[in-house]
mmCIF file of C-alpha atoms in Angstrom:
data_model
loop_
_atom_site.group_PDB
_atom_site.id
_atom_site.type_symbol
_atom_site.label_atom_id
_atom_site.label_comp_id
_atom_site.label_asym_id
_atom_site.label_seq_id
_atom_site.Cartn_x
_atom_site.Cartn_y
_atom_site.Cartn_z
ATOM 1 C CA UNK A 246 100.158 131.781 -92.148
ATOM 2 C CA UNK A 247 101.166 129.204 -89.578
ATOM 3 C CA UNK A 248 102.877 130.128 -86.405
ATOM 4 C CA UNK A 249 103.351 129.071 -82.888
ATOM 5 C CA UNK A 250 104.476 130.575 -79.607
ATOM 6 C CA UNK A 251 105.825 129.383 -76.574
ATOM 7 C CA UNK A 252 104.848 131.435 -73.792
ATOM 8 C CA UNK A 253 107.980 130.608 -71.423
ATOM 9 C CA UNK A 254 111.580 131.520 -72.520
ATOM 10 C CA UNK A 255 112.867 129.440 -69.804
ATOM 11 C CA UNK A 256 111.276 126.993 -67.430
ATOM 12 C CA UNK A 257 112.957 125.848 -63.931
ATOM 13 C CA UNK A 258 111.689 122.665 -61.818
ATOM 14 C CA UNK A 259 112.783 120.688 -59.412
ATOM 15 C CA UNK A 260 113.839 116.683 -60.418
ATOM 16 C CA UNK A 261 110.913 114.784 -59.768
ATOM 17 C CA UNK A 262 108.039 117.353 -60.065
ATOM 18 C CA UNK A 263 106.092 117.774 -63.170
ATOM 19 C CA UNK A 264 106.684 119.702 -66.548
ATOM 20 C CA UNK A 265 104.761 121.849 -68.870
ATOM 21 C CA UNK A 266 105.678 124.011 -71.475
ATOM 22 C CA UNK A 267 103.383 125.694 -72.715
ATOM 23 C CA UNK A 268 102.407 126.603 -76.743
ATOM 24 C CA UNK A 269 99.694 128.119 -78.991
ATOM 25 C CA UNK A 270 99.547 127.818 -82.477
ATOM 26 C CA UNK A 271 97.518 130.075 -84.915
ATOM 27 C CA UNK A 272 96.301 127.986 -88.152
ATOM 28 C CA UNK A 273 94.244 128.621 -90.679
ATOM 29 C CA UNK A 274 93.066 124.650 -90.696
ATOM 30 C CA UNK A 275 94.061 121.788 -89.198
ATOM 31 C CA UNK A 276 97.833 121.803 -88.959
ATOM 32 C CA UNK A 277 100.228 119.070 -87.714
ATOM 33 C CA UNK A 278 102.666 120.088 -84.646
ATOM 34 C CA UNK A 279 105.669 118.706 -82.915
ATOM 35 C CA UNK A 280 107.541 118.972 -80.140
ATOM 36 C CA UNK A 281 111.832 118.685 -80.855
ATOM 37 C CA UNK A 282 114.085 118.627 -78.486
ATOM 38 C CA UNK A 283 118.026 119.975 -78.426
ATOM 39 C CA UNK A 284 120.365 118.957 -76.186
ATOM 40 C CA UNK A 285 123.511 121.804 -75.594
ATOM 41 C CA UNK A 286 125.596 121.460 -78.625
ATOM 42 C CA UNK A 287 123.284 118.770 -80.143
ATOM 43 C CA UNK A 288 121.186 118.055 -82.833
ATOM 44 C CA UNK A 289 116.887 118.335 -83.027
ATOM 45 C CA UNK A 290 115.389 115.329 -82.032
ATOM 46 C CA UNK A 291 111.581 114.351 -82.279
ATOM 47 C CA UNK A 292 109.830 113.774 -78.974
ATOM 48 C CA UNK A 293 106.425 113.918 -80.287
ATOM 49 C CA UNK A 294 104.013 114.619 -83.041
ATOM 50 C CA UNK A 295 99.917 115.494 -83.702
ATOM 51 C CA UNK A 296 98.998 114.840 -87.440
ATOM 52 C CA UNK A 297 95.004 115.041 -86.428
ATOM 53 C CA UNK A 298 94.520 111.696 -85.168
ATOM 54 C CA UNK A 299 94.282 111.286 -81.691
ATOM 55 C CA UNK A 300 94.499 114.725 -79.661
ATOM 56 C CA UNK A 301 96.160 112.838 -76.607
ATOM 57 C CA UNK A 302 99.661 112.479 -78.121
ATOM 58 C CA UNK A 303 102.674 110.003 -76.420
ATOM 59 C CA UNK A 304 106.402 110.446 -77.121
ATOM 60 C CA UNK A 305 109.815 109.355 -75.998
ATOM 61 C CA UNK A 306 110.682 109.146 -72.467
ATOM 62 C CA UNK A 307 107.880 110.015 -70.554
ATOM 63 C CA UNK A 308 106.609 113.400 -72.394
ATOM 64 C CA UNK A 309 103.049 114.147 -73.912
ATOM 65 C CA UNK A 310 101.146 116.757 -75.263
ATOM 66 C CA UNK A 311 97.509 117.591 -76.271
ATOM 67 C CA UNK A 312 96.083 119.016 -78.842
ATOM 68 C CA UNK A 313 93.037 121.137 -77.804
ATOM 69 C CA UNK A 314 91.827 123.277 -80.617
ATOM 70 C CA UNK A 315 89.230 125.384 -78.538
ATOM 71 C CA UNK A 316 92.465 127.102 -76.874
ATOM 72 C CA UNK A 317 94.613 126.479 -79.599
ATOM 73 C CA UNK A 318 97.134 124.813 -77.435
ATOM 74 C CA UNK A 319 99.332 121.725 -77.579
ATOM 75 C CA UNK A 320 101.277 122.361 -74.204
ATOM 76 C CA UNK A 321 104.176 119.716 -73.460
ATOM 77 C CA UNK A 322 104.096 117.855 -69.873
ATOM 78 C CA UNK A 323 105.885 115.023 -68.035
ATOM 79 C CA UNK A 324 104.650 114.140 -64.854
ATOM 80 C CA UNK A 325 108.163 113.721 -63.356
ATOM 81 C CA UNK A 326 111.298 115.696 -64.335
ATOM 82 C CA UNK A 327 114.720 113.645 -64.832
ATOM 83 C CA UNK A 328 118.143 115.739 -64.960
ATOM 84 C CA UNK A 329 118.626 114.689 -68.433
ATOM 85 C CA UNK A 330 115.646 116.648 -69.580
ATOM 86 C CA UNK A 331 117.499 119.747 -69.268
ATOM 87 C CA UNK A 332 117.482 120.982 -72.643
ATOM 88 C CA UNK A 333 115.968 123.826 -74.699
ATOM 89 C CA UNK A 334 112.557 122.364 -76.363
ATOM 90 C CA UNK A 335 111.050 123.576 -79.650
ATOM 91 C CA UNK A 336 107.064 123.665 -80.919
ATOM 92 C CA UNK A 337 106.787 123.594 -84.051
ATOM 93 C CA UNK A 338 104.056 123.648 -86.494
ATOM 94 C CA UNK A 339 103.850 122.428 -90.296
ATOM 95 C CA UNK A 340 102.978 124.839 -92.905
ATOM 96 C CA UNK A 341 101.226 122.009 -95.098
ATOM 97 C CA UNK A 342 100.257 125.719 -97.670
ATOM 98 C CA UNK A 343 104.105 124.994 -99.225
ATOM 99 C CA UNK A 344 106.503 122.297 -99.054
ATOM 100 C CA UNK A 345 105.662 120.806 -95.977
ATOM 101 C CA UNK A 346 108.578 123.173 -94.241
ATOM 102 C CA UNK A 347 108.686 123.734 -90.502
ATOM 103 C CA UNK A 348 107.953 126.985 -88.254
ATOM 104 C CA UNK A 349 109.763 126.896 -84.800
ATOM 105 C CA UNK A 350 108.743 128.325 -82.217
ATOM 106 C CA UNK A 351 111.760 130.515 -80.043
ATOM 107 C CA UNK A 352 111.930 127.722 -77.921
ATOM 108 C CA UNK A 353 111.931 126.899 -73.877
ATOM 109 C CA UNK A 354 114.864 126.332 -72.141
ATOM 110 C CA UNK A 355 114.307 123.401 -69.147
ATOM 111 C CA UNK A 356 116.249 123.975 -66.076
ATOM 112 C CA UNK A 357 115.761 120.578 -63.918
ATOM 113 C CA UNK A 358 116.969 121.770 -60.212
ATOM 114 C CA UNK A 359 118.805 118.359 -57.411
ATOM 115 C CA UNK B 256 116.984 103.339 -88.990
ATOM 116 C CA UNK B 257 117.478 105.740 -91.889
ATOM 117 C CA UNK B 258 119.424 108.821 -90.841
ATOM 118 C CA UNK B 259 120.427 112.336 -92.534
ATOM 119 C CA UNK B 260 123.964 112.253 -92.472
ATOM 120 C CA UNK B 261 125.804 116.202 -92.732
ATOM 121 C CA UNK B 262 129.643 116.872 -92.861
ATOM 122 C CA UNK B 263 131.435 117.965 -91.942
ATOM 123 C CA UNK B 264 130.109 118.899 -87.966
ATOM 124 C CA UNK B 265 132.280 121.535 -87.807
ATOM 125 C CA UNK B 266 133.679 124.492 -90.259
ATOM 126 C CA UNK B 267 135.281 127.485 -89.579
ATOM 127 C CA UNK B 268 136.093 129.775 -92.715
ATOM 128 C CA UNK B 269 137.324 133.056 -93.414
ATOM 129 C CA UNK B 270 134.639 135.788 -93.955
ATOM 130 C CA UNK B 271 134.618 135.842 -97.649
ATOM 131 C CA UNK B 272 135.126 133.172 -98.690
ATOM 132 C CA UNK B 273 133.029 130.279 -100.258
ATOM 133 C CA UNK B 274 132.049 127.138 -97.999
ATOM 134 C CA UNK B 275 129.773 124.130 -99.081
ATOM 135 C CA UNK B 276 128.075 122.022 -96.448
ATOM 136 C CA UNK B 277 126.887 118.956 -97.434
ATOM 137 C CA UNK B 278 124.115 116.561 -96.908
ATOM 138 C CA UNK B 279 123.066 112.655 -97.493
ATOM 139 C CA UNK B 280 119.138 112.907 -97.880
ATOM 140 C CA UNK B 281 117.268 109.629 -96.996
ATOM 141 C CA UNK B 282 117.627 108.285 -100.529
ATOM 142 C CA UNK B 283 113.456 107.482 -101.360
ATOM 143 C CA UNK B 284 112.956 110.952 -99.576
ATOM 144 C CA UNK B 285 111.562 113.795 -101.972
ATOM 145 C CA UNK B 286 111.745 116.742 -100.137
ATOM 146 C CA UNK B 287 114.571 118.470 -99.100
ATOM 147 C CA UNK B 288 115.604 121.555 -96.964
ATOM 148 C CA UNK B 289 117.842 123.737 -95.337
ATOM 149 C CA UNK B 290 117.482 125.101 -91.771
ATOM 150 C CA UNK B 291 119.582 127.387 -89.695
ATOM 151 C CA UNK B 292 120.226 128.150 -85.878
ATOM 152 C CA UNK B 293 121.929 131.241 -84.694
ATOM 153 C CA UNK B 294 123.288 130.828 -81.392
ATOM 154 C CA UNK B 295 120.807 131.322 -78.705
ATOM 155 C CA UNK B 296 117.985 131.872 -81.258
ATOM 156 C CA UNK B 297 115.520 129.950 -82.825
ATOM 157 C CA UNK B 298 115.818 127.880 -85.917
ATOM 158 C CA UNK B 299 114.737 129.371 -89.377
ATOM 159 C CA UNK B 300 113.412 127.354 -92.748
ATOM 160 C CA UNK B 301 116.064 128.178 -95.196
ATOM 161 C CA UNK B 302 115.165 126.713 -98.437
ATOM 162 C CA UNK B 303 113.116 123.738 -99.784
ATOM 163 C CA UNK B 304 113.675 121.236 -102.898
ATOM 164 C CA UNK B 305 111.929 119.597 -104.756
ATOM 165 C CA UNK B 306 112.267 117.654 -107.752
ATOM 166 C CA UNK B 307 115.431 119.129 -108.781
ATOM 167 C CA UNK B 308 114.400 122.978 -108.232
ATOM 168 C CA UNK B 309 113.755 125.059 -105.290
ATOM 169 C CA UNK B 310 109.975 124.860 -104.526
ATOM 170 C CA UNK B 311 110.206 128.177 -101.307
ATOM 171 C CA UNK B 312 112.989 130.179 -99.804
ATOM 172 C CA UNK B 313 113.002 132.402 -96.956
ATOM 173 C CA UNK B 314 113.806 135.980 -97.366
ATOM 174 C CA UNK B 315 117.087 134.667 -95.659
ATOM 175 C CA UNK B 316 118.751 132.711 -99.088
ATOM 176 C CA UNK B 317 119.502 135.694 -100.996
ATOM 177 C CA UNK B 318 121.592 135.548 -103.543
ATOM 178 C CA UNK B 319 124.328 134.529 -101.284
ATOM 179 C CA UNK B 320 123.122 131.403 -101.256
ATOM 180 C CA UNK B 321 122.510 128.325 -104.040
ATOM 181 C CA UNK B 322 121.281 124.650 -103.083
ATOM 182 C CA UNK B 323 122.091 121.573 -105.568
ATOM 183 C CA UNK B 324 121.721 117.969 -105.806
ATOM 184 C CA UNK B 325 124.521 116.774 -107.960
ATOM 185 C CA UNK B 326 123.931 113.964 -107.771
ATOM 186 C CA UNK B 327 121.083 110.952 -107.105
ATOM 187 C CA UNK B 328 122.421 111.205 -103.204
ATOM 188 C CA UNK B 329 123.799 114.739 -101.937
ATOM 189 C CA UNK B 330 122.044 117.512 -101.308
ATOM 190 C CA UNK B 331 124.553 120.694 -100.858
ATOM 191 C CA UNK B 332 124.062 124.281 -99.542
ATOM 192 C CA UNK B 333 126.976 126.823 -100.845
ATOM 193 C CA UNK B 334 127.430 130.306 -99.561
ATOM 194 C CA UNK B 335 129.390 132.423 -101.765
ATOM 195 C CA UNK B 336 130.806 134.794 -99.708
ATOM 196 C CA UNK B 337 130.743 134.657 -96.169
ATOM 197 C CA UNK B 338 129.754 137.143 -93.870
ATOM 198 C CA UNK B 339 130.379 137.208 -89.626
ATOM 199 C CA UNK B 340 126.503 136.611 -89.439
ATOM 200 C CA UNK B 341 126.578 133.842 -91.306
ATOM 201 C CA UNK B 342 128.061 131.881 -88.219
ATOM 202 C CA UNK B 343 124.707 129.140 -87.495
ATOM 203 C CA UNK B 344 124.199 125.601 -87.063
ATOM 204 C CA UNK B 345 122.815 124.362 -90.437
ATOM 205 C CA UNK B 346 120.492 121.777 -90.548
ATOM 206 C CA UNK B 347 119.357 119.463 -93.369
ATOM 207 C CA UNK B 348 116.184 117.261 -93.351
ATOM 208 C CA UNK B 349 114.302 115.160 -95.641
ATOM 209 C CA UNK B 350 110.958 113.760 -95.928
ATOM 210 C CA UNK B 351 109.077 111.527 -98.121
ATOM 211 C CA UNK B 352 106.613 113.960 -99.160
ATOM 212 C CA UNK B 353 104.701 113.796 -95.967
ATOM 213 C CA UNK B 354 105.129 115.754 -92.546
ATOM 214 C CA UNK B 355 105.185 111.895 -90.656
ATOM 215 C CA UNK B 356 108.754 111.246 -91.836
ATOM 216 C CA UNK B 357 110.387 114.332 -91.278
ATOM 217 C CA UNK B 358 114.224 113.598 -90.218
ATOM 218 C CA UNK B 359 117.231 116.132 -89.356
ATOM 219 C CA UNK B 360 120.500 115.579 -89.630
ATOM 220 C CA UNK B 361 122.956 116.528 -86.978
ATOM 221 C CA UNK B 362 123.557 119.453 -87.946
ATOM 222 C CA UNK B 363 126.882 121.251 -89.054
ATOM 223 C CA UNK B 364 128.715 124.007 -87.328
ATOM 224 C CA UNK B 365 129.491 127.072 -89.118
ATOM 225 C CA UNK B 366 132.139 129.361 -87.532
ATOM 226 C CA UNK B 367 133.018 132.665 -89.803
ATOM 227 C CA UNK B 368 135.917 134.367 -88.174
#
């Protein structure tokens, strides 16, 4: 079965400095993974996605991730940290065995310090 | 761009009582689904459909709860009888049969008092 795990519950940086949050996933093949984002009282919103093309993956405003399968990893970083990116953030991995249905990770909450 | 559209955003209900939350797929979508988000927790696959039947279900949708597309546009989720822990933001999403164009809607706000 398909899961994934963020390692940090919350994450706290200063505005300016870089991000990561980090996450593992545990596949039995190649899966495809995402990063969502929710603002407070807001819907999920797609920053990013890998579907096994290339493992250096772009998104909206600023973020990326990469996919490394020899650590199993697809850790989500910005080099520099706005106020609006404080927001709880979601990995999530597709469990392409069913109906294409989504496993979230517990998420990480951003804290972005003045 | 296409968009999920839920209403209503907000419900409060009695516990007990029946509530339907609805949903406006992306109409060449094929799959369909139900997520939910306890407060403060993570959010949790409900229920899939596909081609007019339920193709997975968490241990979650017990018998509690029933999915249906009336119709060639709405996709609904009913709970029967509503309990306290039933209180969640419900999500619907929809994709065309392919992870690439998975889309949420905005959610809806369940409040059982």
């Amino acid at each position: 079965a398909q899961s994934v795990t963020q390692l940090d519950s919350h994450v706290s940086v200063s505005e300016g400095t870089p991000v990561l949050l980090r996450c593992n996933y545990s596949s039995s093949y190649s899966p495809s993974l995402f990063w969502y984002v929710q603002h407070p009282n807001k819907g999920l919103q797609l920053l990013l996605k890998y579907t096994s093309a290339a493992t250096l993956v772009k998104g909206i405003n600023g973020f990326e991730a990469e996919f490394k399968k020899s650590e199993t990893s697809f850790h989500l970083t910005k080099p520099s940290a706005h106020m609006s990116d404080a927001a709880e953030y979601f990995c999530v991995v597709s469990d392409l065995d069913s109906s294409y249905k989504l496993i979230f990770g517990s998420g990480t909450r951003l804290l972005v310090r003045p | 761009e296409p968009e999920v559209t839920q209403t209503p955003s907000h419900q409060v209900t009695q516990m007990g009582q029946e509530v339907i939350l609805r949903c406006v797929p992306i109409s060449n979508h094929l799959y369909f689904y139900w997520y939910r988000q306890i407060l403060g927790q993570k959010v949790e696959f409900l229920v899939s459909f596909y081609n007019n039947e339920i193709s997975e279900k968490s241990e979650i949708f017990d018998d509690q709860f029933s999915v249906e597309r009336p119709d060639g546009s709405n996709f609904t989720l009913k709970i029967r009888s509503t309990k306290l822990e039933d209180s969640a933001m419900y999500f619907c999403a929809s994709n065309p049969g392919t992870v690439n164009g998975y889309t949420f809607g905005s959610g809806t706000r369940l409040t059982v008092v």
